[in-house]
């Protein structure tokens, strides 16, 4: 991927996040290409996009060869890719989806990802999120669009590896501060 | 806090939702043929039901989809939710 001369929205929080103990590991994810895909619901069943069938069950996501495919609505998905630059991914998807009446729009600048793992990850998230995050109710492959603290997020369950949170770039600093505060009680004294 | 069952996402807290007014208000077949008074009735006039009321709701903090719900305006309880293309449920 081409070197992007951008400052990561969480650069200023990286040092503080790195201080958190292993029970609450919060790691900003690097920039990835993200494209919002709309496909008429009738045409989406069984449709493979970039080699992976679109997840048509509400509130689920599927890993792809180099990214994720997240259900956002009955006719809307978010595709991420670490191996493509945004405008090429947009073009590629547009070409593929045009025949079935679909659209693709580059939204890479809208959201940034955070990885939250560790034995206390679920407890930290539960302080500001009303979704039941127990592995029985929210196993790997489940997703939810909801609020965490005061920020709207897309929450993905990665199973054993914890959670990924996609948040608007302009809310990322707020969310990082909120997570640092929520994780404070697990930081050993002294 | 009351939970509202989005037809797509399932039960979520009510703060995730936005109210959209009375459901099943049909767009006029020929808007240009309406008098100003008839147009005003279409745009502004709504029922003020006490009891079960069919309403539009939007899951604005979640999947951002519109759906319909029958809610009791005296108890605030949701009786049922259904998709916008489903017919209005018959309520006693
Ligand atoms: Zn929903």
Short mmCIF file of C-alpha atoms and ligand atoms in Angstrom, two decimals:
data_model
loop_
_atom_site.label_atom_id
_atom_site.label_comp_id
_atom_site.label_asym_id
_atom_site.label_seq_id
_atom_site.Cartn_x
_atom_site.Cartn_y
_atom_site.Cartn_z
CA UNK A 1 0.00 0.00 0.00
CA UNK A 2 1.25 3.46 -0.87
CA UNK A 3 2.79 5.44 1.98
CA UNK A 4 0.16 7.90 3.15
CA UNK A 5 1.40 11.15 4.62
CA UNK A 6 -1.26 11.28 7.28
CA UNK A 7 -1.20 11.50 11.05
CA UNK A 8 -3.02 8.66 12.74
CA UNK A 9 -5.95 10.13 14.73
CA UNK A 10 -4.74 8.24 17.81
CA UNK A 11 -1.07 9.16 17.56
CA UNK A 12 -1.29 11.42 20.59
CA UNK A 13 -2.89 8.60 22.65
CA UNK A 14 -0.57 5.78 21.58
CA UNK A 15 1.88 6.20 24.48
CA UNK A 16 -0.86 6.29 27.12
CA UNK A 17 -2.64 3.28 25.60
CA UNK A 18 0.64 1.32 25.59
CA UNK A 19 0.84 1.80 29.40
CA UNK A 20 -2.28 -0.30 29.96
CA UNK A 21 -1.70 -3.75 31.47
CA UNK A 22 -2.07 -7.02 29.53
CA UNK A 23 -5.58 -7.51 30.96
CA UNK A 24 -6.71 -4.53 28.86
CA UNK A 25 -4.75 -4.28 25.64
CA UNK A 26 -5.89 -1.40 23.44
CA UNK A 27 -4.08 -1.08 20.12
CA UNK A 28 -4.92 1.41 17.38
CA UNK A 29 -5.22 -0.38 14.05
CA UNK A 30 -3.40 1.08 11.03
CA UNK A 31 -5.25 2.87 8.23
CA UNK A 32 -7.07 0.53 5.88
CA UNK A 33 -9.07 1.11 2.74
CA UNK A 34 -12.81 1.08 3.56
CA UNK A 35 -15.60 1.09 1.02
CA UNK A 36 -19.32 1.34 1.74
CA UNK A 37 -21.16 -1.09 -0.53
CA UNK A 38 -24.86 -1.00 -1.35
CA UNK A 39 -26.44 -3.97 -3.13
CA UNK A 40 -30.19 -4.44 -3.56
CA UNK A 41 -31.23 -7.02 -0.95
CA UNK A 42 -32.66 -9.31 -3.64
CA UNK A 43 -29.32 -9.47 -5.47
CA UNK A 44 -27.15 -9.86 -2.36
CA UNK A 45 -28.00 -13.43 -1.35
CA UNK A 46 -25.02 -15.63 -2.18
CA UNK A 47 -23.24 -12.79 -4.00
CA UNK A 48 -19.47 -13.15 -3.65
CA UNK A 49 -17.54 -9.90 -3.43
CA UNK A 50 -13.75 -10.14 -3.78
CA UNK A 51 -14.10 -13.91 -3.46
CA UNK A 52 -16.12 -13.95 -0.23
CA UNK A 53 -19.94 -14.22 0.00
CA UNK A 54 -21.59 -11.10 1.49
CA UNK A 55 -22.73 -11.79 5.06
CA UNK A 56 -26.52 -11.42 4.76
CA UNK A 57 -27.38 -12.27 8.38
CA UNK A 58 -27.92 -9.05 10.37
CA UNK A 59 -25.13 -8.06 12.77
CA UNK A 60 -22.43 -10.35 11.42
CA UNK A 61 -19.07 -9.90 9.71
CA UNK A 62 -16.81 -12.16 7.65
CA UNK A 63 -13.04 -12.09 7.25
CA UNK A 64 -11.79 -11.72 3.68
CA UNK A 65 -8.37 -12.47 2.18
CA UNK A 66 -7.01 -9.10 3.34
CA UNK A 67 -9.75 -7.44 5.38
CA UNK A 68 -13.30 -7.61 6.66
CA UNK A 69 -16.82 -7.51 5.30
CA UNK A 70 -19.31 -6.10 7.80
CA UNK A 71 -23.13 -6.18 7.58
CA UNK A 72 -24.43 -2.63 8.08
CA UNK A 73 -28.00 -3.10 6.86
CA UNK A 74 -30.13 -5.37 4.65
CA UNK A 75 -28.62 -3.72 1.58
CA UNK A 76 -25.42 -2.20 2.95
CA UNK A 77 -21.96 -3.51 3.86
CA UNK A 78 -18.57 -2.13 4.84
CA UNK A 79 -15.56 -3.67 3.13
CA UNK A 80 -12.06 -3.15 4.42
CA UNK A 81 -8.81 -4.10 2.75
CA UNK A 82 -5.21 -3.80 3.89
CA UNK A 83 -3.84 -4.72 0.47
CA UNK A 84 -5.48 -2.11 -1.78
CA UNK A 85 -5.45 1.66 -1.94
CA UNK A 86 -8.90 3.20 -1.35
CA UNK A 87 -9.61 4.52 -4.86
CA UNK A 88 -8.61 1.24 -6.52
CA UNK A 89 -10.80 -0.77 -4.13
CA UNK A 90 -13.70 1.58 -4.86
CA UNK A 91 -13.17 1.20 -8.60
CA UNK A 92 -12.87 -2.57 -8.42
CA UNK A 93 -16.07 -2.92 -6.39
CA UNK A 94 -17.96 -0.45 -8.58
CA UNK A 95 -17.07 -2.46 -11.68
CA UNK A 96 -18.20 -5.67 -10.02
CA UNK A 97 -21.43 -4.33 -8.52
CA UNK A 98 -22.70 -2.14 -11.34
CA UNK A 99 -24.31 -5.09 -13.21
CA UNK A 100 -26.42 -6.03 -10.15
CA UNK A 101 -27.46 -2.44 -9.43
CA UNK A 102 -25.01 -1.92 -6.58
CA UNK A 103 -22.80 1.02 -5.62
CA UNK A 104 -19.45 1.46 -3.90
CA UNK A 105 -18.20 4.59 -2.15
CA UNK A 106 -14.79 5.14 -0.60
CA UNK A 107 -15.26 5.95 3.10
CA UNK A 108 -11.70 5.21 4.24
CA UNK A 109 -11.36 8.55 6.00
CA UNK A 110 -14.57 8.10 8.00
CA UNK A 111 -13.52 5.49 10.55
CA UNK A 112 -10.45 4.22 12.32
CA UNK A 113 -10.08 0.86 14.08
CA UNK A 114 -9.06 -0.07 17.62
CA UNK A 115 -8.26 -3.57 18.83
CA UNK A 116 -9.32 -4.35 22.40
CA UNK A 117 -8.13 -7.61 23.93
CA UNK A 118 -7.15 -9.14 27.24
CA UNK A 119 -9.05 -10.84 30.04
CA UNK A 120 -10.75 -7.55 31.09
CA UNK A 121 -11.62 -6.35 27.58
CA UNK A 122 -15.28 -7.32 27.87
CA UNK A 123 -15.65 -5.65 31.29
CA UNK A 124 -14.12 -2.41 30.00
CA UNK A 125 -16.48 -2.31 27.00
CA UNK A 126 -19.48 -3.20 29.16
CA UNK A 127 -19.03 0.04 31.11
CA UNK A 128 -20.31 2.01 28.13
CA UNK A 129 -22.09 -0.45 25.87
CA UNK A 130 -25.51 -2.04 26.36
CA UNK A 131 -24.89 -5.01 24.03
CA UNK A 132 -24.46 -8.40 25.71
CA UNK A 133 -20.82 -9.15 24.89
CA UNK A 134 -20.66 -12.60 26.50
CA UNK A 135 -19.10 -15.10 24.04
CA UNK A 136 -22.39 -17.02 24.05
CA UNK A 137 -24.33 -13.98 22.83
CA UNK A 138 -21.56 -12.24 20.88
CA UNK A 139 -19.25 -14.94 19.47
CA UNK A 140 -16.60 -14.46 16.78
CA UNK A 141 -18.23 -13.22 13.59
CA UNK A 142 -20.89 -11.14 15.34
CA UNK A 143 -21.00 -7.38 14.90
CA UNK A 144 -23.12 -4.54 16.23
CA UNK A 145 -23.63 -0.92 15.35
CA UNK A 146 -24.26 0.77 18.65
CA UNK A 147 -22.86 3.36 21.05
CA UNK A 148 -19.78 3.03 23.25
CA UNK A 149 -19.71 5.85 25.76
CA UNK A 150 -21.17 8.70 23.71
CA UNK A 151 -19.62 7.60 20.41
CA UNK A 152 -21.33 5.64 17.66
CA UNK A 153 -19.25 2.56 16.85
CA UNK A 154 -19.21 -0.62 14.82
CA UNK A 155 -18.23 -3.37 17.23
CA UNK A 156 -16.81 -6.65 15.91
CA UNK A 157 -16.23 -9.81 17.92
CA UNK A 158 -12.91 -11.46 17.07
CA UNK A 159 -13.53 -14.36 19.45
CA UNK A 160 -10.40 -15.28 21.42
CA UNK A 161 -8.62 -12.23 20.05
CA UNK A 162 -11.06 -9.82 21.66
CA UNK A 163 -12.89 -7.04 19.85
CA UNK A 164 -12.37 -4.53 17.09
CA UNK A 165 -14.05 -1.14 17.37
CA UNK A 166 -14.53 1.04 14.31
CA UNK A 167 -15.15 4.64 15.28
CA UNK A 168 -15.38 7.92 13.42
CA UNK A 169 -11.90 9.40 13.16
CA UNK A 170 -13.09 12.64 14.78
CA UNK A 171 -14.43 10.66 17.77
CA UNK A 172 -11.34 8.44 18.09
CA UNK A 173 -9.60 10.74 20.57
CA UNK A 174 -12.70 10.93 22.73
CA UNK A 175 -13.08 7.15 22.65
CA UNK A 176 -9.40 6.59 23.50
CA UNK A 177 -9.75 8.90 26.53
CA UNK A 178 -12.93 7.10 27.55
CA UNK A 179 -11.25 3.69 27.23
CA UNK A 180 -8.20 4.85 29.22
CA UNK A 181 -10.54 5.98 31.99
CA UNK A 182 -12.56 2.75 31.82
CA UNK A 183 -9.37 0.68 31.98
CA UNK A 184 -7.81 2.68 34.83
CA UNK A 185 -8.95 0.33 37.60
CA UNK A 186 -6.97 -2.55 36.06
CA UNK A 187 -3.70 -0.59 36.09
CA UNK A 188 -1.55 -1.83 39.00
CA UNK A 189 -0.76 0.80 41.61
CA UNK A 190 2.79 2.13 41.97
CA UNK B 1 -34.52 1.89 30.02
CA UNK B 2 -37.03 0.43 27.60
CA UNK B 3 -35.74 -1.89 24.89
CA UNK B 4 -37.11 -1.53 21.36
CA UNK B 5 -36.82 -4.54 19.06
CA UNK B 6 -35.40 -3.40 15.71
CA UNK B 7 -36.68 -5.80 13.02
CA UNK B 8 -33.05 -6.19 11.86
CA UNK B 9 -30.88 -5.83 14.97
CA UNK B 10 -33.12 -7.14 17.73
CA UNK B 11 -33.68 -5.51 21.14
CA UNK B 12 -31.69 -2.31 21.68
CA UNK B 13 -31.94 0.57 24.14
CA UNK B 14 -34.49 3.20 23.19
CA UNK B 15 -31.81 5.96 22.99
CA UNK B 16 -30.60 4.30 19.77
CA UNK B 17 -33.93 5.13 18.08
CA UNK B 18 -35.56 8.21 16.60
CA UNK B 19 -39.30 8.81 16.35
CA UNK B 20 -40.77 9.37 12.91
CA UNK B 21 -44.44 10.19 13.53
CA UNK B 22 -47.57 8.43 12.37
CA UNK B 23 -47.12 5.48 10.00
CA UNK B 24 -49.20 4.65 6.93
CA UNK B 25 -49.76 8.24 5.75
CA UNK B 26 -49.93 7.68 1.98
CA UNK B 27 -48.28 10.14 -0.38
CA UNK B 28 -51.02 11.72 -2.53
CA UNK B 29 -51.47 10.06 -5.94
CA UNK B 30 -51.52 13.40 -7.71
CA UNK B 31 -50.03 16.07 -5.41
CA UNK B 32 -50.49 18.83 -7.98
CA UNK B 33 -54.25 18.31 -7.93
CA UNK B 34 -54.51 19.04 -4.21
CA UNK B 35 -55.79 22.34 -2.86
CA UNK B 36 -53.60 24.16 -0.33
CA UNK B 37 -55.90 22.97 2.42
CA UNK B 38 -55.70 19.33 1.31
CA UNK B 39 -51.91 19.60 1.02
CA UNK B 40 -51.68 21.09 4.52
CA UNK B 41 -53.74 18.18 5.80
CA UNK B 42 -51.33 15.72 4.19
CA UNK B 43 -48.22 17.49 5.49
CA UNK B 44 -49.24 18.61 8.99
CA UNK B 45 -52.37 16.81 10.22
CA UNK B 46 -51.91 13.61 12.20
CA UNK B 47 -54.05 11.48 14.47
CA UNK B 48 -53.64 12.04 18.19
CA UNK B 49 -54.53 8.56 19.30
CA UNK B 50 -54.86 7.58 22.93
CA UNK B 51 -53.93 3.91 23.02
CA UNK B 52 -52.45 1.80 20.24
CA UNK B 53 -50.85 3.91 17.55
CA UNK B 54 -48.94 2.77 14.42
CA UNK B 55 -45.75 4.82 14.19
CA UNK B 56 -42.55 5.13 12.19
CA UNK B 57 -39.25 4.61 14.02
CA UNK B 58 -35.65 4.77 12.85
CA UNK B 59 -32.81 2.77 14.38
CA UNK B 60 -30.61 5.84 14.04
CA UNK B 61 -27.63 4.72 16.18
CA UNK B 62 -27.67 1.21 14.70
CA UNK B 63 -28.60 -0.01 11.24
CA UNK B 64 -30.25 3.36 10.35
CA UNK B 65 -33.30 1.60 8.89
CA UNK B 66 -36.89 2.78 9.14
CA UNK B 67 -39.50 0.41 10.51
CA UNK B 68 -43.00 0.60 11.90
CA UNK B 69 -44.21 -0.14 15.39
CA UNK B 70 -47.52 -0.26 17.22
CA UNK B 71 -47.08 1.54 20.54
CA UNK B 72 -49.56 2.21 23.30
CA UNK B 73 -49.43 5.97 23.82
CA UNK B 74 -50.77 5.69 27.38
CA UNK B 75 -48.25 3.12 28.67
CA UNK B 76 -45.46 3.76 26.13
CA UNK B 77 -45.28 -0.04 25.66
CA UNK B 78 -44.39 -1.36 22.22
CA UNK B 79 -46.98 -3.94 21.14
CA UNK B 80 -45.15 -5.08 18.03
CA UNK B 81 -42.67 -3.97 15.39
CA UNK B 82 -42.85 -4.71 11.68
CA UNK B 83 -41.07 -3.78 8.48
CA UNK B 84 -42.22 -0.79 6.44
CA UNK B 85 -43.50 -2.94 3.59
CA UNK B 86 -45.62 -5.09 5.93
CA UNK B 87 -49.33 -4.20 6.15
CA UNK B 88 -50.64 -2.29 9.13
CA UNK B 89 -51.53 -4.83 11.83
CA UNK B 90 -55.19 -5.05 12.74
CA UNK B 91 -55.47 -3.69 16.27
CA UNK B 92 -58.57 -4.10 18.40
ZN1 LIG C 1 -31.42 -1.90 13.58
#
